[in-house]
mmCIF file of C-alpha atoms in Angstrom:
data_model
loop_
_atom_site.group_PDB
_atom_site.id
_atom_site.type_symbol
_atom_site.label_atom_id
_atom_site.label_comp_id
_atom_site.label_asym_id
_atom_site.label_seq_id
_atom_site.Cartn_x
_atom_site.Cartn_y
_atom_site.Cartn_z
ATOM 1 C CA UNK A 3 -18.797 -14.434 4.821
ATOM 2 C CA UNK A 4 -17.906 -13.763 1.203
ATOM 3 C CA UNK A 5 -14.301 -14.316 0.250
ATOM 4 C CA UNK A 6 -11.984 -12.193 -1.844
ATOM 5 C CA UNK A 7 -13.316 -11.797 -5.362
ATOM 6 C CA UNK A 8 -11.451 -10.850 -8.505
ATOM 7 C CA UNK A 9 -12.579 -9.802 -11.955
ATOM 8 C CA UNK A 10 -12.077 -10.851 -14.669
ATOM 9 C CA UNK A 11 -11.021 -14.439 -14.157
ATOM 10 C CA UNK A 12 -9.155 -14.430 -17.457
ATOM 11 C CA UNK A 13 -8.035 -11.676 -19.824
ATOM 12 C CA UNK A 14 -6.303 -11.971 -23.177
ATOM 13 C CA UNK A 15 -4.946 -8.747 -24.669
ATOM 14 C CA UNK A 16 -2.431 -7.714 -27.279
ATOM 15 C CA UNK A 17 0.891 -6.118 -26.499
ATOM 16 C CA UNK A 18 0.454 -2.386 -26.096
ATOM 17 C CA UNK A 19 -3.130 -2.558 -24.901
ATOM 18 C CA UNK A 20 -4.423 -1.608 -21.462
ATOM 19 C CA UNK A 21 -5.996 -3.942 -18.927
ATOM 20 C CA UNK A 22 -7.589 -3.224 -15.566
ATOM 21 C CA UNK A 23 -7.953 -5.905 -12.936
ATOM 22 C CA UNK A 24 -10.338 -5.538 -10.026
ATOM 23 C CA UNK A 25 -10.245 -6.953 -6.508
ATOM 24 C CA UNK A 26 -12.945 -6.855 -3.840
ATOM 25 C CA UNK A 27 -11.500 -7.800 -0.436
ATOM 26 C CA UNK A 28 -13.299 -9.468 2.426
ATOM 27 C CA UNK A 29 -15.607 -6.923 4.050
ATOM 28 C CA UNK A 30 -13.914 -5.125 6.923
ATOM 29 C CA UNK A 31 -10.357 -6.037 5.906
ATOM 30 C CA UNK A 32 -8.192 -2.936 5.962
ATOM 31 C CA UNK A 33 -5.173 -4.600 4.375
ATOM 32 C CA UNK A 34 -5.195 -5.440 0.676
ATOM 33 C CA UNK A 35 -2.322 -6.987 -1.247
ATOM 34 C CA UNK A 36 -1.536 -7.694 -4.892
ATOM 35 C CA UNK A 37 0.705 -10.588 -5.890
ATOM 36 C CA UNK A 38 1.711 -12.096 -9.224
ATOM 37 C CA UNK A 39 2.834 -15.518 -10.357
ATOM 38 C CA UNK A 40 4.555 -15.815 -13.700
ATOM 39 C CA UNK A 41 4.974 -19.251 -15.268
ATOM 40 C CA UNK A 42 7.506 -21.422 -13.506
ATOM 41 C CA UNK A 43 8.158 -18.912 -10.748
ATOM 42 C CA UNK A 44 6.941 -18.413 -7.225
ATOM 43 C CA UNK A 45 4.178 -16.023 -6.216
ATOM 44 C CA UNK A 46 5.702 -12.561 -5.750
ATOM 45 C CA UNK A 47 4.488 -9.516 -3.885
ATOM 46 C CA UNK A 48 3.543 -6.375 -5.796
ATOM 47 C CA UNK A 49 2.064 -3.947 -3.283
ATOM 48 C CA UNK A 50 0.143 -3.452 -0.059
ATOM 49 C CA UNK A 51 -2.670 -1.040 0.797
ATOM 50 C CA UNK A 52 -3.826 -0.095 4.258
ATOM 51 C CA UNK A 53 -7.292 1.265 3.666
ATOM 52 C CA UNK A 54 -6.828 3.690 0.757
ATOM 53 C CA UNK A 55 -3.110 4.340 1.308
ATOM 54 C CA UNK A 56 -0.221 2.548 -0.366
ATOM 55 C CA UNK A 57 1.852 1.115 2.470
ATOM 56 C CA UNK A 58 4.449 -0.715 0.415
ATOM 57 C CA UNK A 59 4.795 -0.755 -3.361
ATOM 58 C CA UNK A 60 8.330 -2.113 -3.480
ATOM 59 C CA UNK A 61 7.294 -5.079 -5.613
ATOM 60 C CA UNK A 62 5.776 -3.111 -8.478
ATOM 61 C CA UNK A 63 7.891 -3.966 -11.523
ATOM 62 C CA UNK A 64 7.761 -0.592 -13.297
ATOM 63 C CA UNK A 65 5.643 2.493 -13.927
ATOM 64 C CA UNK A 66 3.401 0.679 -16.390
ATOM 65 C CA UNK A 67 1.582 -0.703 -13.356
ATOM 66 C CA UNK A 68 -0.821 1.542 -11.440
ATOM 67 C CA UNK A 69 -2.781 0.396 -8.408
ATOM 68 C CA UNK A 70 -5.577 2.268 -6.689
ATOM 69 C CA UNK A 71 -7.928 1.567 -3.844
ATOM 70 C CA UNK A 72 -10.938 3.821 -3.946
ATOM 71 C CA UNK A 73 -12.323 4.764 -0.553
ATOM 72 C CA UNK A 74 -10.489 1.896 1.071
ATOM 73 C CA UNK A 75 -12.811 -0.690 -0.460
ATOM 74 C CA UNK A 76 -12.134 -2.393 -3.786
ATOM 75 C CA UNK A 77 -8.840 -2.061 -5.626
ATOM 76 C CA UNK A 78 -7.846 -1.903 -9.271
ATOM 77 C CA UNK A 79 -4.548 -2.752 -10.911
ATOM 78 C CA UNK A 80 -4.011 -1.221 -14.334
ATOM 79 C CA UNK A 81 -1.311 -2.298 -16.743
ATOM 80 C CA UNK A 82 -0.636 0.258 -19.474
ATOM 81 C CA UNK A 83 0.780 -0.517 -21.977
ATOM 82 C CA UNK A 84 0.944 -4.271 -21.485
ATOM 83 C CA UNK A 85 4.085 -6.180 -22.465
ATOM 84 C CA UNK A 86 4.548 -9.903 -23.118
ATOM 85 C CA UNK A 87 6.373 -10.393 -19.798
ATOM 86 C CA UNK A 88 3.317 -9.147 -17.901
ATOM 87 C CA UNK A 89 1.561 -12.460 -18.569
ATOM 88 C CA UNK A 90 0.820 -14.439 -15.446
ATOM 89 C CA UNK A 91 -1.735 -14.896 -12.709
ATOM 90 C CA UNK A 92 -2.486 -11.870 -10.563
ATOM 91 C CA UNK A 93 -3.724 -12.601 -7.068
ATOM 92 C CA UNK A 94 -5.329 -10.275 -4.597
ATOM 93 C CA UNK A 95 -5.342 -10.977 -0.875
ATOM 94 C CA UNK A 96 -6.748 -9.253 2.168
ATOM 95 C CA UNK A 97 -6.187 -9.402 5.884
ATOM 96 C CA UNK A 98 -7.863 -7.953 8.939
ATOM 97 C CA UNK A 99 -6.504 -5.229 11.142
ATOM 98 C CA UNK A 100 -2.859 -6.052 11.646
ATOM 99 C CA UNK A 101 -0.338 -6.950 8.938
ATOM 100 C CA UNK A 102 0.543 -10.046 10.997
ATOM 101 C CA UNK A 103 -2.846 -11.546 10.330
ATOM 102 C CA UNK A 104 -3.139 -14.321 7.803
ATOM 103 C CA UNK A 105 -3.871 -13.224 4.262
ATOM 104 C CA UNK A 106 -6.856 -14.636 2.376
ATOM 105 C CA UNK A 107 -6.468 -14.925 -1.346
ATOM 106 C CA UNK A 108 -8.842 -14.497 -4.234
ATOM 107 C CA UNK A 109 -9.055 -16.919 -7.177
ATOM 108 C CA UNK A 110 -6.735 -14.804 -9.317
ATOM 109 C CA UNK A 111 -6.903 -13.216 -12.755
ATOM 110 C CA UNK A 112 -5.013 -15.008 -15.497
ATOM 111 C CA UNK A 113 -3.557 -12.369 -17.839
ATOM 112 C CA UNK A 114 -2.257 -13.398 -21.233
ATOM 113 C CA UNK A 115 -0.476 -10.791 -23.354
ATOM 114 C CA UNK A 116 0.002 -11.825 -26.985
ATOM 115 C CA UNK B 42 17.855 -11.681 1.273
ATOM 116 C CA UNK B 43 14.730 -13.417 2.568
ATOM 117 C CA UNK B 44 14.204 -16.742 0.811
ATOM 118 C CA UNK B 45 12.002 -19.844 0.923
ATOM 119 C CA UNK B 46 12.883 -23.216 -0.608
ATOM 120 C CA UNK B 47 10.421 -26.093 -0.743
ATOM 121 C CA UNK B 48 11.188 -29.749 -1.373
ATOM 122 C CA UNK B 49 10.424 -31.959 -3.073
ATOM 123 C CA UNK B 50 8.955 -30.141 -6.093
ATOM 124 C CA UNK B 51 6.560 -33.040 -6.657
ATOM 125 C CA UNK B 52 5.476 -35.993 -4.530
ATOM 126 C CA UNK B 53 3.374 -38.980 -5.526
ATOM 127 C CA UNK B 54 1.837 -41.073 -2.742
ATOM 128 C CA UNK B 55 -0.502 -43.994 -2.480
ATOM 129 C CA UNK B 56 -3.616 -43.462 -0.397
ATOM 130 C CA UNK B 57 -2.685 -44.043 3.237
ATOM 131 C CA UNK B 58 1.057 -43.565 2.662
ATOM 132 C CA UNK B 59 2.200 -40.878 5.121
ATOM 133 C CA UNK B 60 4.963 -38.418 4.230
ATOM 134 C CA UNK B 61 6.358 -34.932 4.896
ATOM 135 C CA UNK B 62 6.919 -31.789 2.858
ATOM 136 C CA UNK B 63 9.834 -29.517 3.689
ATOM 137 C CA UNK B 64 10.094 -25.730 3.728
ATOM 138 C CA UNK B 65 13.517 -24.214 4.422
ATOM 139 C CA UNK B 66 13.723 -20.494 4.987
ATOM 140 C CA UNK B 67 16.105 -17.639 5.621
ATOM 141 C CA UNK B 68 14.521 -14.457 6.896
ATOM 142 C CA UNK B 69 15.478 -11.498 9.038
ATOM 143 C CA UNK B 70 13.233 -11.623 12.076
ATOM 144 C CA UNK B 71 10.541 -14.202 11.378
ATOM 145 C CA UNK B 72 7.084 -12.759 11.998
ATOM 146 C CA UNK B 73 5.225 -15.824 10.801
ATOM 147 C CA UNK B 74 5.467 -18.902 8.602
ATOM 148 C CA UNK B 75 2.355 -19.700 6.605
ATOM 149 C CA UNK B 76 1.162 -22.845 4.847
ATOM 150 C CA UNK B 77 -1.347 -22.633 2.027
ATOM 151 C CA UNK B 78 -3.031 -25.200 -0.190
ATOM 152 C CA UNK B 79 -3.689 -24.363 -3.829
ATOM 153 C CA UNK B 80 -5.931 -26.323 -6.164
ATOM 154 C CA UNK B 81 -5.639 -25.895 -9.961
ATOM 155 C CA UNK B 82 -7.247 -22.681 -11.174
ATOM 156 C CA UNK B 83 -7.858 -21.391 -7.656
ATOM 157 C CA UNK B 84 -6.149 -19.053 -5.248
ATOM 158 C CA UNK B 85 -4.086 -20.186 -2.261
ATOM 159 C CA UNK B 86 -6.223 -21.385 0.651
ATOM 160 C CA UNK B 87 -4.910 -20.605 4.130
ATOM 161 C CA UNK B 88 -4.019 -23.618 6.300
ATOM 162 C CA UNK B 89 -1.717 -22.656 9.200
ATOM 163 C CA UNK B 90 0.392 -19.916 10.733
ATOM 164 C CA UNK B 91 3.407 -20.760 12.914
ATOM 165 C CA UNK B 92 5.249 -18.069 14.841
ATOM 166 C CA UNK B 93 8.025 -19.631 16.903
ATOM 167 C CA UNK B 94 10.319 -22.659 16.906
ATOM 168 C CA UNK B 95 8.724 -25.675 18.520
ATOM 169 C CA UNK B 96 5.195 -24.647 17.604
ATOM 170 C CA UNK B 97 2.904 -27.245 16.029
ATOM 171 C CA UNK B 98 -0.571 -27.006 14.504
ATOM 172 C CA UNK B 99 -2.922 -29.698 13.229
ATOM 173 C CA UNK B 100 -5.901 -29.833 10.923
ATOM 174 C CA UNK B 101 -7.417 -33.172 9.985
ATOM 175 C CA UNK B 102 -4.632 -35.216 8.337
ATOM 176 C CA UNK B 103 -2.180 -32.285 8.260
ATOM 177 C CA UNK B 104 0.310 -31.270 10.927
ATOM 178 C CA UNK B 105 2.727 -28.362 10.584
ATOM 179 C CA UNK B 106 5.875 -27.979 12.675
ATOM 180 C CA UNK B 107 8.496 -25.232 12.889
ATOM 181 C CA UNK B 108 12.188 -25.033 13.747
ATOM 182 C CA UNK B 109 14.558 -22.087 13.482
ATOM 183 C CA UNK B 110 15.473 -23.001 9.909
ATOM 184 C CA UNK B 111 12.631 -25.033 8.460
ATOM 185 C CA UNK B 112 9.060 -26.167 8.654
ATOM 186 C CA UNK B 113 7.525 -29.507 7.871
ATOM 187 C CA UNK B 114 4.026 -30.310 6.723
ATOM 188 C CA UNK B 115 3.283 -33.880 7.757
ATOM 189 C CA UNK B 116 0.483 -35.667 5.945
ATOM 190 C CA UNK B 117 -0.873 -38.718 7.738
ATOM 191 C CA UNK B 118 -2.774 -41.374 5.785
ATOM 192 C CA UNK B 119 -3.477 -39.074 2.832
ATOM 193 C CA UNK B 120 -6.557 -39.379 0.652
ATOM 194 C CA UNK B 121 -6.936 -38.485 -3.044
ATOM 195 C CA UNK B 122 -8.692 -35.250 -2.055
ATOM 196 C CA UNK B 123 -5.448 -34.090 -0.420
ATOM 197 C CA UNK B 124 -3.928 -33.792 -3.900
ATOM 198 C CA UNK B 125 -2.944 -30.137 -4.420
ATOM 199 C CA UNK B 126 0.029 -27.802 -4.447
ATOM 200 C CA UNK B 127 1.173 -26.866 -0.943
ATOM 201 C CA UNK B 128 2.786 -23.471 -0.596
ATOM 202 C CA UNK B 129 4.999 -22.212 2.198
ATOM 203 C CA UNK B 130 5.494 -18.490 2.825
ATOM 204 C CA UNK B 131 7.247 -16.361 5.420
ATOM 205 C CA UNK B 132 6.844 -12.847 6.673
ATOM 206 C CA UNK B 133 9.952 -11.110 7.918
ATOM 207 C CA UNK B 134 10.739 -8.079 9.972
ATOM 208 C CA UNK B 135 11.282 -5.962 6.880
ATOM 209 C CA UNK B 136 7.683 -5.757 5.779
ATOM 210 C CA UNK B 137 4.201 -7.155 5.466
ATOM 211 C CA UNK B 138 4.626 -9.054 2.223
ATOM 212 C CA UNK B 139 4.538 -12.833 2.107
ATOM 213 C CA UNK B 140 7.622 -14.423 0.557
ATOM 214 C CA UNK B 141 6.606 -17.652 -1.131
ATOM 215 C CA UNK B 142 8.390 -20.820 -2.104
ATOM 216 C CA UNK B 143 7.607 -22.488 -5.418
ATOM 217 C CA UNK B 144 5.471 -25.130 -3.763
ATOM 218 C CA UNK B 145 5.237 -28.906 -3.604
ATOM 219 C CA UNK B 146 2.706 -30.589 -5.857
ATOM 220 C CA UNK B 147 1.223 -33.598 -4.094
ATOM 221 C CA UNK B 148 -0.612 -36.359 -5.948
ATOM 222 C CA UNK B 149 -2.375 -39.063 -3.959
ATOM 223 C CA UNK B 150 -3.692 -42.050 -5.847
ATOM 224 C CA UNK B 151 -6.219 -44.595 -4.607
#
């Protein structure tokens, strides 16, 4: 069974530019999550999809971040325009049918905003 | 506010030297405590889920235990390949998000 995949693995952009991160969850997992770890801090929740619907987006830092999940399959997270404080590692995770199930994480996308 | 604190931040052990990692938590209505292992440049790898006080789970040299206020990850006779950052996370009644601690970085030397 293929795990959670994320693309790209690393992105370096300038302040003010746009970046789109992609996540492909484990096949059949209805729940998809985005998390972020900034340097020196713990991993923090951004949002949760159930199929194509946003279930909880309480962790999204501001309206420069836009997440979508087309057809309940892969998800994208767009940052527009990027700011220096957006630098960090963005993780995607997925879980099976119930939110109580364990979450399986992808390798992350390291975003550097210069 | 739901919170997770892990200690120590870093731990250096000799191969075969057993020890424990601590995870203290405050959460409204615990719906699960999760342990993950993270290697450099990789995502967290799921290890265990504990749901209620008194529960224990084992996997190879690792054993996780849970009380009403904390969890321990016991490492018995560690090997260099056990070197990694171990993350603790909880899920509370309020939602489905995992709330993570900062982790304990374990280094095991031969």
